[in-house]
Amino acid sequence: MDGRVSTARRATSADVARLAGVSRTTVSFVLNDTPEQSISAETRRRVLAAARELAYAPSAEARALGRGHSTSVLLYLPPAGSLTEDIGDIIERLSVLFDEAGLSMVIHAWTRRPAAQVWSSVTPAAVLAWDLEDDDAERMRRNGVRGVVSWTGSDVMGRWITGPREQDIAGVQVQRLTSAGHTHLGYAVTGGDHMHGVSQWRFEMLRRECTSRGLPAPRMLHLPAEPGGAAAALSTWRAENPAASGVCAHDTTAALAVLSGMRQLGWAAPRDLAIVGVNDSRAAALADPPLTMVALDTDVTARYIVAVITALVQGAPAPRLPATAGASIVDRDSV
Amino acid sequence: MDGRVSTARRATSADVARLAGVSRTTVSFVLNDTPEQSISAETRRRVLAAARELAYAPSAEARALGRGHSTSVLLYLPPAGSLTEDIGDIIERLSVLFDEAGLSMVIHAWTRRPAAQVWSSVTPAAVLAWDLEDDDAERMRRNGVRGVVSWTGSDVMGRWITGPREQDIAGVQVQRLTSAGHTHLGYAVTGGDHMHGVSQWRFEMLRRECTSRGLPAPRMLHLPAEPGGAAAALSTWRAENPAASGVCAHDTTAALAVLSGMRQLGWAAPRDLAIVGVNDSRAAALADPPLTMVALDTDVTARYIVAVITALVQGAPAPRLPATAGASIVDRDSV
DNA sequence: TCACCAAGCTAACACGCGTTAGTACCGCGG
DNA sequence: CCGCGGTACTAACGCGTGTTAGCTTGGTGA
């Protein structure tokens, strides 16, 4: 119950040096396996033993200070309310992978206050943002951030990350619906989401996919989050687009909202309307009927993001998108 | 498309000093409003102007190096897969609040590798963990971490954070079910979750709540994630506990799983089984029937967590739990 | 005139690390 | 005996802060 502050001081490389009876420099050479330096086996053994005994771990701050940039990656969270299960999965994955790459992930919510103050607090090696203005990106670069990557924005980097991915998603969705005989499609999204970059981008990809296959352009279906409103929005949308028989939902919530509205109207899926959602989740699997979803391979996606960022941090050319696209269909009963 | 590295160097306090025509020390005095130091109005003005012109932001690393600890709070993520919508909300809230408190939040996934190496990468001022072993906590304290807080563990700090909260949740759940006439209750949880500290802890709280009200102890209902298995588990559970008429679900997924199993068995909620879930979500509101849930006030919770941690970091006594408990019922149709 | 004080500012150190430029030692060919 | 090269190590610097001790300058009382 006490708020007592431990006075324990963590071990420094000087402590290790003292215990091993060598200089601090030698400790650094041993622990970093500095090439072109010859250390006798006996000395190396003593240093390692001392380090282990003191549970020595180098200070990231001091290291960053010397090198000029830290090993932390600043991740801007998506707009409020969109930290959902699937995004959570990717973040979890990213955390592990960055860890393995020797980087640590710092998370900040996306607020509109002067960006400088935010990244000043960490001096990140790279910034991974959900959606990034061009001038923000440029300002970050000018302040020494080595990698600036956005998931959805107009920055070139962004397309590397999610652009092709979004295209794959749209492709899988349309493919599944057309193979079931649906040609007139809709794009369903809930709440204020339709204003965000992600859904704009995905809607655009969907449009391109449809025109490239010679299908009519998809029709936007904007649903409120409450069940009652969903039914109303659904019936007016059907009245305006009588031919539409299949809908691509933006996420699990949108798919569930469509389902809920249909239930109120006495419609059944897929008989009256077929649904393909994006980002599989437990809620989607447990819905009635269980939802057919496009699953994003979070591991592939996360791995690629980490590969791009580590490359940028090291000044190497960024890798090309992996061949395995990472978007696959999970067939259930809503198509 | 180029991975070019910007050569731009960020401004340091020395740059500001040069531009303002004063010493670096004076710059530091002005920018930190160091008390007991007298700076002329004119000098102060020049320094502030120079700092603004250069868009100067102090280096967090250098500051941390001097002070001995950083301003970052290390947040251990819950075990894989449990980063759900509501937890996401809290994390989002935490990020904003820590930001306002001048702390930055670093996220690490919970892996079982030597903890030392993890927190060495950030030298955190505090650690906020989902579940923490006592010896891990002690080791962190010894290594200079000022605040060690766990959400669910046996650490005293943990009880400050979520202990009373869990108790409130259990209280609200039981209250709602008993007021609807249900006295024989169950506790539903999915997947491997029943092994984790959170659900153990909540089950325990539920048990205490029931005995304190003179009700029989709740019966654990463990559901697999797939719909089919849910139906089977549900019917054997009912066979073993024929009197049980109400169930407290651990989260949205558990509530949906119960619902899905009931659907397969031809049961209807609340007629055949009443359900109260925890942590309201959009999926719960869109279920059939819409689920009655206990909503955790994420803002109150997050605010309290931040208050405790900032107090610990500053060496002040931690505040008492706020009066508003932050757990309230969201009435829908499953009770 | 001298001592003294406050105001306003600066030199210099510490923080913990990586790294460059060295130093001491030793064996060996000339 | 001298020079040379390789091995094994160390002194010292810089990274950008915050902070302590001290330095000048001008004014004031004795």
XYZ file of C-alpha atoms (C1' of nucleotides) in Angstrom:
730
model
C 0.000 0.000 0.000
C 3.011 2.289 0.336
C 4.187 4.352 -2.576
C 7.796 3.798 -1.568
C 10.403 4.499 -4.162
C 13.118 1.954 -4.566
C 16.564 3.453 -4.198
C 18.147 0.615 -6.140
C 20.408 1.800 -8.913
C 20.637 -0.291 -12.014
C 24.019 -1.695 -12.976
C 26.044 0.236 -15.553
C 28.831 -0.927 -17.779
C 31.226 0.697 -15.332
C 29.998 -1.633 -12.609
C 30.612 -4.589 -14.874
C 34.098 -3.307 -15.689
C 34.949 -2.886 -12.024
C 33.753 -6.368 -11.142
C 35.586 -7.961 -14.048
C 38.738 -5.961 -13.373
C 38.934 -4.443 -16.844
C 38.166 -1.100 -18.455
C 34.719 0.022 -19.507
C 35.863 0.013 -23.101
C 36.744 -3.655 -22.927
C 33.299 -4.390 -21.526
C 31.714 -2.588 -24.441
C 33.885 -4.495 -26.929
C 32.951 -7.834 -25.436
C 29.261 -7.225 -25.098
C 28.879 -5.768 -28.578
C 31.207 -8.246 -30.287
C 32.965 -5.312 -31.869
C 34.835 -6.590 -34.924
C 38.510 -5.850 -35.503
C 39.076 -6.065 -31.781
C 40.911 -8.930 -30.197
C 39.879 -9.928 -26.707
C 41.438 -12.883 -24.936
C 39.150 -15.778 -24.118
C 39.826 -15.391 -20.411
C 38.905 -11.687 -20.349
C 35.796 -12.304 -22.411
C 34.720 -14.979 -19.952
C 35.221 -12.712 -16.949
C 33.288 -9.844 -18.530
C 30.363 -12.039 -19.491
C 30.271 -13.563 -16.032
C 30.273 -10.140 -14.389
C 27.537 -8.883 -16.698
C 25.408 -11.875 -15.929
C 25.973 -11.583 -12.212
C 24.908 -7.934 -12.151
C 21.993 -8.571 -14.538
C 23.472 -5.792 -16.612
C 21.362 -4.328 -19.408
C 22.607 -1.312 -21.360
C 20.687 1.927 -21.115
C 18.735 2.570 -24.257
C 18.785 6.292 -23.620
C 22.550 6.545 -23.424
C 22.912 4.422 -26.515
C 20.402 6.541 -28.398
C 22.120 9.712 -27.297
C 25.400 8.544 -28.751
C 24.014 7.171 -31.955
C 21.837 10.203 -32.599
C 18.586 8.353 -32.900
C 16.731 5.903 -30.745
C 15.476 2.437 -31.526
C 11.866 3.276 -30.892
C 9.149 3.270 -33.490
C 6.298 5.663 -32.921
C 2.955 4.197 -33.872
C 0.086 6.603 -34.285
C -3.153 4.910 -33.407
C -6.065 5.054 -35.808
C -8.810 7.560 -35.009
C -10.698 7.019 -31.764
C -12.853 3.929 -31.604
C -11.164 1.965 -34.333
C -8.779 0.005 -32.151
C -10.772 -3.128 -32.781
C -9.956 -6.776 -32.394
C -8.215 -7.191 -35.747
C -6.193 -3.990 -35.436
C -5.332 -5.191 -31.963
C -4.022 -8.438 -33.411
C -1.761 -6.580 -35.803
C -0.484 -4.361 -33.027
C 0.269 -7.395 -30.909
C 2.138 -8.981 -33.784
C 3.999 -5.761 -34.520
C 5.095 -5.491 -30.930
C 6.653 -8.951 -30.966
C 8.301 -8.482 -34.342
C 9.722 -5.038 -33.578
C 11.028 -6.514 -30.381
C 12.862 -9.231 -32.311
C 14.249 -6.574 -34.640
C 15.672 -4.679 -31.676
C 13.157 -1.863 -31.942
C 10.567 -0.887 -29.391
C 7.122 0.332 -30.200
C 5.753 3.512 -28.685
C 2.070 4.175 -29.061
C 0.411 7.538 -29.242
C -3.179 8.346 -29.897
C -3.725 10.514 -32.894
C -4.438 14.003 -31.619
C -4.323 17.154 -33.625
C -1.893 19.009 -31.367
C 1.453 20.211 -32.649
C 3.058 17.042 -33.850
C 6.556 18.242 -32.975
C 5.870 17.959 -29.287
C 4.751 14.389 -29.666
C 7.734 12.951 -31.411
C 10.098 15.099 -29.403
C 9.312 12.978 -26.416
C 10.799 9.893 -27.973
C 13.018 10.899 -30.913
C 11.733 7.914 -32.855
C 13.762 6.125 -35.477
C 10.589 5.755 -37.497
C 6.987 6.827 -37.446
C 4.168 4.554 -38.493
C 0.954 6.483 -38.876
C -2.529 5.477 -39.816
C -3.093 8.442 -42.045
C -0.522 11.151 -42.547
C -0.560 14.541 -44.229
C 2.280 15.168 -46.623
C 3.589 18.191 -44.728
C 3.552 16.287 -41.443
C 5.654 13.599 -43.072
C 8.077 16.155 -44.457
C 8.414 17.892 -41.102
C 9.207 14.580 -39.433
C 11.881 13.806 -42.004
C 13.457 17.198 -41.444
C 13.671 16.482 -37.725
C 15.739 13.375 -38.152
C 13.100 10.678 -38.301
C 14.577 8.142 -40.674
C 11.473 6.231 -41.680
C 8.059 7.774 -42.170
C 5.384 5.292 -43.128
C 1.660 5.728 -43.384
C -0.924 2.996 -43.720
C -3.395 4.712 -45.948
C -2.279 8.229 -46.822
C -1.064 9.662 -50.068
C 2.566 9.217 -49.055
C 4.293 6.829 -51.369
C 5.268 4.708 -48.429
C 1.654 4.207 -47.589
C 0.914 2.395 -50.815
C 3.726 0.005 -50.047
C 2.054 -0.998 -46.872
C -1.645 -1.149 -47.374
C -2.370 -0.028 -50.876
C -1.836 -3.395 -52.578
C -3.303 -5.042 -49.512
C -6.542 -3.091 -49.850
C -6.595 -4.030 -53.483
C -6.276 -7.695 -52.580
C -9.092 -7.379 -50.084
C -11.399 -5.797 -52.627
C -10.430 -8.461 -55.132
C -11.253 -11.330 -52.784
C -14.556 -9.772 -51.779
C -15.717 -9.171 -55.330
C -14.476 -12.569 -56.474
C -16.471 -14.347 -53.784
C -19.659 -12.415 -54.528
C -19.498 -12.714 -58.299
C -18.800 -16.447 -58.071
C -22.098 -16.669 -56.160
C -23.846 -14.806 -58.957
C -23.960 -11.316 -57.488
C -23.023 -8.518 -59.885
C -24.591 -5.408 -58.391
C -22.697 -4.710 -55.206
C -22.713 -2.346 -52.239
C -20.125 -1.147 -49.766
C -21.385 -1.017 -46.192
C -19.816 1.105 -43.475
C -21.026 2.250 -40.052
C -20.985 5.380 -37.951
C -18.670 8.198 -38.911
C -16.255 5.727 -40.447
C -17.132 6.651 -43.991
C -15.172 9.872 -43.581
C -11.944 8.197 -42.620
C -9.169 7.582 -45.056
C -9.325 3.820 -44.712
C -12.872 3.377 -45.885
C -12.506 6.013 -48.592
C -9.476 4.133 -49.860
C -11.156 0.768 -49.687
C -14.279 2.052 -51.427
C -12.077 3.380 -54.205
C -10.320 0.023 -54.532
C -13.663 -1.703 -54.661
C -14.795 0.637 -57.413
C -11.674 -0.063 -59.460
C -12.057 -3.796 -58.954
C -15.655 -3.689 -60.171
C -14.962 -1.608 -63.268
C -11.976 -3.785 -64.183
C -14.325 -6.768 -64.157
C -16.974 -4.943 -66.136
C -19.375 -4.737 -63.201
C -21.413 -1.652 -62.312
C -19.891 0.621 -59.680
C -20.641 -0.353 -56.076
C -23.168 1.699 -54.137
C -22.260 3.160 -50.747
C -24.468 1.942 -47.897
C -24.010 4.063 -44.808
C -25.442 2.519 -41.625
C -25.923 4.053 -38.190
C -24.689 1.893 -35.334
C -28.112 1.314 -33.724
C -30.139 -1.654 -34.985
C -33.310 0.332 -35.713
C -31.583 2.864 -37.928
C -29.842 0.066 -39.776
C -33.158 -1.388 -40.942
C -34.340 1.995 -42.205
C -31.097 2.760 -44.012
C -31.115 -0.706 -45.526
C -34.631 -0.460 -46.952
C -34.123 2.980 -48.505
C -30.829 1.768 -49.958
C -32.599 -1.251 -51.460
C -35.269 1.033 -52.901
C -32.599 3.151 -54.595
C -30.610 0.124 -55.763
C -33.144 -2.604 -56.459
C -30.648 -4.701 -58.384
C -28.059 -4.820 -55.603
C -27.853 -8.333 -54.139
C -24.436 -8.454 -52.488
C -22.650 -6.186 -50.066
C -19.016 -5.799 -49.063
C -18.897 -4.769 -45.412
C -16.045 -2.607 -44.225
C -15.481 -4.548 -41.022
C -17.164 -6.881 -38.537
C -19.285 -4.100 -37.088
C -20.610 -3.082 -40.496
C -21.411 -6.707 -41.350
C -23.216 -7.181 -38.045
C -25.142 -3.965 -38.586
C -26.293 -5.155 -42.023
C -27.317 -8.471 -40.494
C -29.209 -6.747 -37.694
C -31.092 -4.510 -40.107
C -31.957 -7.474 -42.321
C -33.302 -9.363 -39.302
C -35.661 -6.502 -38.486
C -36.868 -6.408 -42.087
C -37.440 -10.139 -42.128
C -34.699 -10.690 -44.686
C -32.377 -13.668 -44.557
C -28.763 -13.892 -45.666
C -27.717 -14.865 -48.236
C -31.177 -15.255 -49.770
C -32.136 -11.578 -49.739
C -28.675 -10.085 -49.479
C -25.222 -11.683 -49.464
C -22.531 -10.296 -47.163
C -18.759 -10.496 -47.192
C -17.068 -8.727 -44.305
C -13.423 -7.825 -43.778
C -11.125 -8.754 -40.891
C -12.353 -11.961 -39.407
C -13.251 -11.966 -35.733
C -14.838 -14.200 -33.148
C -17.969 -12.059 -33.211
C -18.310 -12.680 -36.950
C -17.998 -16.430 -36.490
C -20.645 -16.412 -33.762
C -23.200 -14.314 -35.670
C -26.481 -15.673 -37.046
C -25.863 -16.728 -39.734
C -22.072 -17.054 -39.313
C -20.467 -14.418 -41.508
C -18.319 -15.091 -44.544
C -15.278 -12.863 -44.049
C -12.046 -11.826 -45.698
C -9.279 -12.662 -43.272
C -6.222 -10.494 -43.288
C -3.138 -12.492 -42.539
C -1.933 -10.365 -39.670
C 1.388 -12.134 -39.508
C 2.251 -11.481 -43.155
C 1.104 -7.878 -42.890
C 2.943 -7.206 -39.663
C 6.083 -8.879 -40.963
C 6.073 -6.719 -44.065
C 5.569 -3.522 -42.091
C 8.466 -4.404 -39.806
C 10.650 -5.328 -42.786
C 10.003 -1.966 -44.449
C 10.694 -0.007 -41.299
C 13.859 -1.837 -40.311
C 15.138 -1.336 -43.843
C 14.408 2.385 -43.707
C 16.016 2.752 -40.313
C 19.168 1.081 -41.575
C 19.146 3.166 -44.744
C 18.641 0.109 -46.927
C 16.171 -0.037 -49.805
C 12.741 -1.173 -48.670
C 11.705 -4.669 -49.669
C 9.049 -5.353 -52.223
C 5.631 -6.580 -51.185
C 5.726 -10.333 -50.530
C 4.132 -12.661 -53.056
C 1.660 -14.153 -50.585
C -0.927 -11.468 -50.559
C -2.285 -12.363 -47.169
C -5.971 -11.803 -47.860
C -8.055 -14.951 -47.983
C -11.712 -15.856 -47.792
C -13.201 -17.551 -44.742
C -16.319 -19.234 -46.059
C -19.307 -19.378 -43.738
C -23.003 -18.919 -44.404
C -23.645 -15.305 -45.369
C -22.947 -15.750 -49.116
C 9.875 5.318 -53.502
C 13.389 6.095 -52.348
C 14.535 5.057 -48.937
C 16.614 8.197 -48.659
C 17.718 9.207 -45.199
C 17.276 12.805 -44.296
C 20.519 14.430 -43.182
C 18.634 17.128 -41.301
C 19.860 17.493 -37.760
C 17.380 18.510 -35.130
C 18.003 21.691 -33.211
C 19.675 21.394 -29.810
C 19.669 23.775 -26.911
C 23.143 24.855 -28.001
C 21.687 26.017 -31.316
C 19.092 28.042 -29.440
C 21.774 29.534 -27.208
C 23.884 30.548 -30.194
C 20.961 32.164 -31.962
C 19.830 34.019 -28.845
C 23.377 35.078 -27.983
C 23.368 33.567 -24.512
C 24.786 30.487 -22.831
C 23.185 27.075 -22.976
C 22.588 27.243 -19.240
C 20.476 30.351 -19.621
C 18.435 28.625 -22.296
C 17.785 25.758 -19.932
C 16.781 28.159 -17.130
C 14.339 29.986 -19.342
C 12.730 26.977 -20.939
C 12.323 25.079 -17.685
C 11.275 28.100 -15.612
C 13.890 27.114 -13.069
C 12.966 28.769 -9.767
C 15.509 30.773 -7.726
C 16.999 31.999 -10.981
C 16.550 35.540 -12.158
C 16.464 36.104 -15.882
C 15.851 39.533 -17.374
C 12.681 39.970 -19.404
C 14.672 40.880 -22.502
C 16.853 37.754 -22.355
C 13.840 35.560 -21.715
C 12.142 37.013 -24.768
C 15.147 36.424 -27.013
C 15.531 32.823 -25.857
C 11.881 32.012 -26.386
C 11.951 33.601 -29.823
C 15.023 31.603 -30.821
C 13.517 28.364 -29.520
C 10.357 28.965 -31.463
C 12.235 29.867 -34.618
C 14.285 26.668 -34.541
C 11.267 24.574 -33.517
C 13.428 23.384 -30.658
C 12.238 20.372 -28.682
C 14.494 18.907 -25.980
C 15.803 15.400 -26.469
C 13.979 12.958 -24.275
C 16.968 10.637 -24.272
C 19.408 13.215 -22.960
C 16.926 14.304 -20.337
C 16.340 10.718 -19.256
C 20.073 10.103 -19.114
C 20.541 12.960 -16.714
C 17.532 12.276 -14.546
C 18.244 8.568 -14.333
C 14.880 7.449 -15.616
C 12.763 8.207 -18.608
C 9.224 9.470 -18.827
C 7.945 6.398 -20.559
C 5.471 3.952 -19.129
C 5.841 0.389 -20.274
C 2.513 -1.289 -20.868
C 2.510 -5.045 -21.101
C -0.260 -6.169 -23.393
C -2.730 -8.768 -22.209
C -2.115 -12.335 -23.382
C -2.440 -12.913 -27.115
C -5.932 -12.583 -28.474
C -7.448 -10.696 -25.584
C -6.820 -7.248 -26.987
C -10.506 -6.696 -27.557
C -12.502 -3.621 -28.430
C -13.011 -2.442 -24.852
C -9.408 -3.025 -23.848
C -8.534 -1.103 -26.983
C -10.676 1.775 -25.794
C -8.856 1.868 -22.476
C -5.508 1.777 -24.193
C -6.537 4.644 -26.444
C -7.685 6.626 -23.439
C -4.495 5.805 -21.554
C -2.392 7.032 -24.418
C -4.080 10.435 -24.430
C -4.000 10.805 -20.657
C -0.380 9.756 -20.265
C 0.421 12.213 -22.994
C -1.239 15.013 -21.047
C 0.677 13.943 -17.950
C 3.961 14.265 -19.822
C 4.526 10.527 -20.002
C 4.672 8.396 -23.091
C 3.342 4.910 -23.379
C 5.467 2.088 -24.713
C 3.747 -1.133 -25.599
C 5.237 -4.571 -25.437
C 3.559 -7.877 -25.996
C 3.734 -10.205 -23.088
C 6.406 -12.771 -23.891
C 8.037 -15.112 -21.461
C 11.602 -14.178 -22.294
C 13.939 -12.678 -19.712
C 12.130 -9.591 -18.562
C 15.361 -7.664 -18.004
C 16.041 -7.391 -21.686
C 12.599 -5.988 -22.323
C 12.613 -3.104 -19.951
C 16.252 -2.389 -20.641
C 15.208 -1.070 -23.987
C 13.290 1.796 -22.466
C 14.271 2.284 -18.802
C 10.639 2.929 -17.996
C 9.512 5.170 -15.176
C 6.702 2.730 -14.525
C 5.456 -0.629 -15.674
C 1.795 -1.408 -16.126
C 1.267 -5.113 -16.596
C -1.764 -7.228 -17.157
C -0.687 -9.911 -14.794
C 2.578 -9.839 -12.920
C 4.447 -12.351 -10.811
C 5.676 -11.068 -7.491
C 9.324 -11.753 -8.227
C 9.083 -9.990 -11.587
C 7.692 -6.955 -9.802
C 10.444 -7.059 -7.207
C 13.139 -7.380 -9.856
C 11.742 -4.364 -11.671
C 11.742 -2.295 -8.498
C 15.361 -3.249 -7.844
C 16.283 -2.027 -11.299
C 15.019 1.466 -10.724
C 11.474 1.250 -12.017
C 9.580 3.611 -9.758
C 6.048 2.394 -10.281
C 5.095 -1.225 -10.790
C 1.397 -1.749 -11.317
C -0.488 -4.828 -12.357
C -4.096 -5.052 -13.437
C -4.977 -8.349 -11.910
C -2.044 -9.909 -10.082
C -1.454 -10.430 -6.412
C 0.651 -7.270 -6.159
C -0.937 -4.803 -3.820
C -0.937 -2.254 -6.582
C -3.041 -4.517 -8.679
C -5.927 -4.417 -6.275
C -5.829 -0.651 -6.413
C -6.389 -0.743 -10.098
C -8.758 -3.512 -10.973
C -9.520 -5.350 -7.780
C -12.371 -3.118 -6.616
C -13.343 -2.676 -10.232
C -13.799 -6.409 -10.713
C -15.801 -6.474 -7.534
C -18.075 -3.747 -8.872
C -18.527 -5.643 -12.114
C -19.494 -8.815 -10.299
C -21.847 -6.830 -8.105
C -23.635 -5.228 -11.047
C -23.951 -8.541 -12.877
C -25.387 -10.406 -9.896
C -27.666 -7.502 -8.983
C -29.170 -7.410 -12.464
C -29.750 -11.169 -12.594
C -31.209 -11.499 -9.094
C -33.559 -8.578 -9.708
C -34.882 -10.582 -12.660
C -35.425 -13.560 -10.384
C -32.320 -15.614 -11.176
C -30.540 -17.081 -8.162
C -28.547 -20.001 -9.566
C -25.847 -18.441 -11.724
C -23.067 -19.456 -14.039
C -19.827 -17.853 -15.207
C -19.183 -18.283 -18.939
C -15.760 -17.992 -20.516
C -14.380 -19.037 -23.905
C -11.258 -20.642 -25.287
C -8.186 -20.894 -23.105
C -9.223 -17.768 -21.254
C -10.268 -19.631 -18.149
C -6.631 -20.143 -17.278
C -5.737 -16.472 -17.309
C -5.545 -14.385 -14.220
C -8.338 -12.049 -15.242
C -11.050 -14.631 -15.498
C -9.795 -16.475 -12.424
C -9.978 -13.221 -10.530
C -13.406 -12.316 -11.828
C -14.762 -15.772 -11.091
C -13.487 -15.429 -7.554
C -15.164 -12.024 -7.206
C -18.375 -13.480 -8.554
C -18.207 -16.285 -5.997
C -17.712 -13.824 -3.145
C -20.561 -11.673 -4.378
C -22.899 -14.651 -4.504
C -22.022 -15.981 -1.056
C -22.340 -12.506 0.472
C -25.888 -12.384 -0.891
C -26.671 -15.881 0.306
C -26.814 -17.308 -3.205
C -25.312 -20.655 -4.208
C -21.831 -20.482 -5.703
C -21.721 -19.809 -9.460
C -20.907 -22.703 -11.778
C -18.116 -22.377 -14.336
C -19.258 -22.771 -17.944
C -16.341 -23.248 -20.272
C -17.186 -22.801 -23.959
C -15.074 -23.555 -27.021
C -15.015 -20.785 -29.592
C -16.801 -22.713 -32.366
C -20.613 -22.553 -32.426
C -21.131 -26.323 -32.516
C -19.051 -27.012 -29.470
C -20.836 -24.234 -27.627
C -24.173 -26.016 -27.975
C -22.728 -29.272 -26.649
C -20.981 -27.609 -23.710
C -24.119 -25.693 -22.909
C -26.393 -28.734 -22.799
C -24.071 -30.810 -20.612
C -23.671 -27.800 -18.314
C -27.442 -27.481 -18.070
C -27.690 -31.207 -17.306
C -25.204 -30.795 -14.457
C -26.780 -27.592 -13.172
C -30.481 -27.899 -13.894
C -31.369 -25.008 -11.593
C -29.043 -22.489 -13.265
C -31.077 -19.873 -15.110
C -28.705 -16.921 -15.452
C -25.145 -16.608 -16.683
C -22.483 -13.953 -16.253
C -20.367 -13.885 -19.405
C -16.729 -12.918 -19.128
C -16.773 -10.698 -22.203
C -18.582 -10.071 -25.465
C -17.157 -13.175 -27.080
C -18.323 -15.405 -24.234
C -21.787 -13.851 -24.339
C -21.995 -14.351 -28.105
C -20.839 -17.937 -27.735
C -23.575 -18.639 -25.187
C -26.089 -17.036 -27.513
C -24.868 -19.072 -30.463
C -25.089 -22.329 -28.526
C -28.574 -21.470 -27.307
C -29.674 -20.767 -30.867
C -28.539 -24.219 -31.966
C -30.402 -25.827 -29.070
C -33.548 -23.871 -29.868
C -33.337 -21.911 -26.631
C -34.248 -18.229 -26.446
C -32.801 -15.557 -24.193
C -33.845 -14.594 -21.623
C -36.602 -17.221 -21.498
C -34.356 -20.285 -21.238
C -31.207 -18.578 -19.999
C -30.506 -14.970 -19.064
C -27.161 -13.428 -20.009
C -25.231 -10.447 -18.686
C -21.952 -9.805 -20.443
C -19.064 -7.551 -19.488
C -17.468 -4.739 -21.482
C -20.034 -3.354 -23.847
C -19.238 -3.405 -27.529
C -20.870 -2.738 -30.869
C -21.047 -6.463 -31.537
C -23.018 -6.969 -28.317
C -25.503 -4.267 -29.264
C -26.008 -5.811 -32.699
C -26.511 -9.392 -31.499
C -29.843 -11.241 -31.629
C -31.239 -10.548 -29.110
C -29.232 -7.430 -28.222
C -27.131 -8.269 -25.175
C -27.491 -6.734 -21.744
C -23.978 -5.775 -20.746
C -21.972 -4.287 -17.912
C -20.190 -1.261 -19.312
C -16.861 -0.320 -17.859
C -16.397 3.419 -17.802
C -13.134 3.464 -19.700
C -12.522 7.118 -18.969
C -12.823 6.724 -15.195
C -10.678 3.604 -15.255
C -8.010 5.093 -17.456
C -7.932 8.292 -15.445
C -7.437 6.372 -12.234
C -4.648 4.271 -13.671
C -2.856 7.385 -14.883
C -3.355 9.104 -11.531
C -1.828 6.170 -9.664
C 1.142 5.935 -11.984
C 1.938 9.643 -12.075
C 1.770 9.683 -8.280
C 4.159 6.740 -8.017
C 6.563 8.255 -10.518
C 6.678 11.476 -8.514
C 7.071 9.580 -5.264
C 3.745 10.838 -3.958
C 1.209 8.613 -2.208
C -1.174 7.000 -4.653
C -4.716 8.312 -4.716
C -7.644 6.354 -3.416
C -10.103 4.746 -5.796
C -12.647 7.311 -7.008
C -16.168 7.178 -5.605
C -17.805 6.653 -8.995
C -17.188 2.996 -9.444
C -17.414 3.112 -13.205
C -19.325 -0.106 -13.791
C -22.904 0.320 -14.953
C -25.545 -1.823 -16.564
C -26.579 -1.358 -20.191
C -30.037 -2.867 -20.362
C -31.001 -4.639 -23.570
C -32.952 -7.826 -24.183
C -30.913 -10.776 -22.907
C -32.168 -10.585 -19.282
C 37.137 54.082 -0.782
C 35.915 49.530 0.592
C 33.052 45.738 1.735
C 28.934 43.651 0.654
C 24.814 42.080 -1.744
C 21.703 40.973 -5.317
C 20.876 40.385 -10.167
C 22.134 38.127 -14.246
C 24.651 35.240 -16.408
C 28.253 31.315 -17.533
C 31.915 27.440 -16.975
C 31.994 22.913 -15.912
C 30.371 18.535 -14.399
C 27.562 14.196 -14.470
C 24.555 10.944 -16.718
C 25.992 5.886 -19.601
C 27.198 4.564 -23.721
C 29.946 3.759 -28.352
C 34.059 4.702 -30.521
C 38.709 6.542 -32.032
C 43.307 7.067 -31.021
C 46.431 5.506 -28.738
C 49.807 2.569 -25.209
C 52.270 -1.478 -23.376
C 53.868 -5.844 -24.264
C 55.863 -9.626 -26.865
C 57.973 -12.382 -30.529
C 60.708 -12.301 -34.646
C 63.571 -11.182 -38.697
C 67.516 -8.450 -39.867
C 70.470 -4.122 -30.770
C 66.832 -2.137 -33.681
C 62.590 -1.997 -36.005
C 58.183 -3.954 -37.026
C 53.828 -5.907 -36.642
C 50.344 -8.125 -34.074
C 47.799 -8.806 -29.656
C 45.347 -7.035 -25.703
C 43.961 -3.588 -23.660
C 42.824 1.614 -22.004
C 42.372 6.928 -21.890
C 39.525 10.213 -23.587
C 35.958 12.311 -26.323
C 31.171 13.360 -27.787
C 26.159 12.786 -27.698
C 22.297 16.818 -25.283
C 20.539 17.664 -21.099
C 19.915 19.499 -16.028
C 22.284 21.467 -12.354
C 25.840 23.403 -9.074
C 29.275 26.523 -8.162
C 31.173 30.660 -9.401
C 31.959 34.900 -11.946
C 31.018 39.697 -13.322
C 28.593 44.039 -12.811
C 26.309 47.740 -10.681
C 24.294 49.674 -6.626
C 24.308 50.693 -1.530
C 25.601 51.399 3.269
C 29.599 52.503 6.276
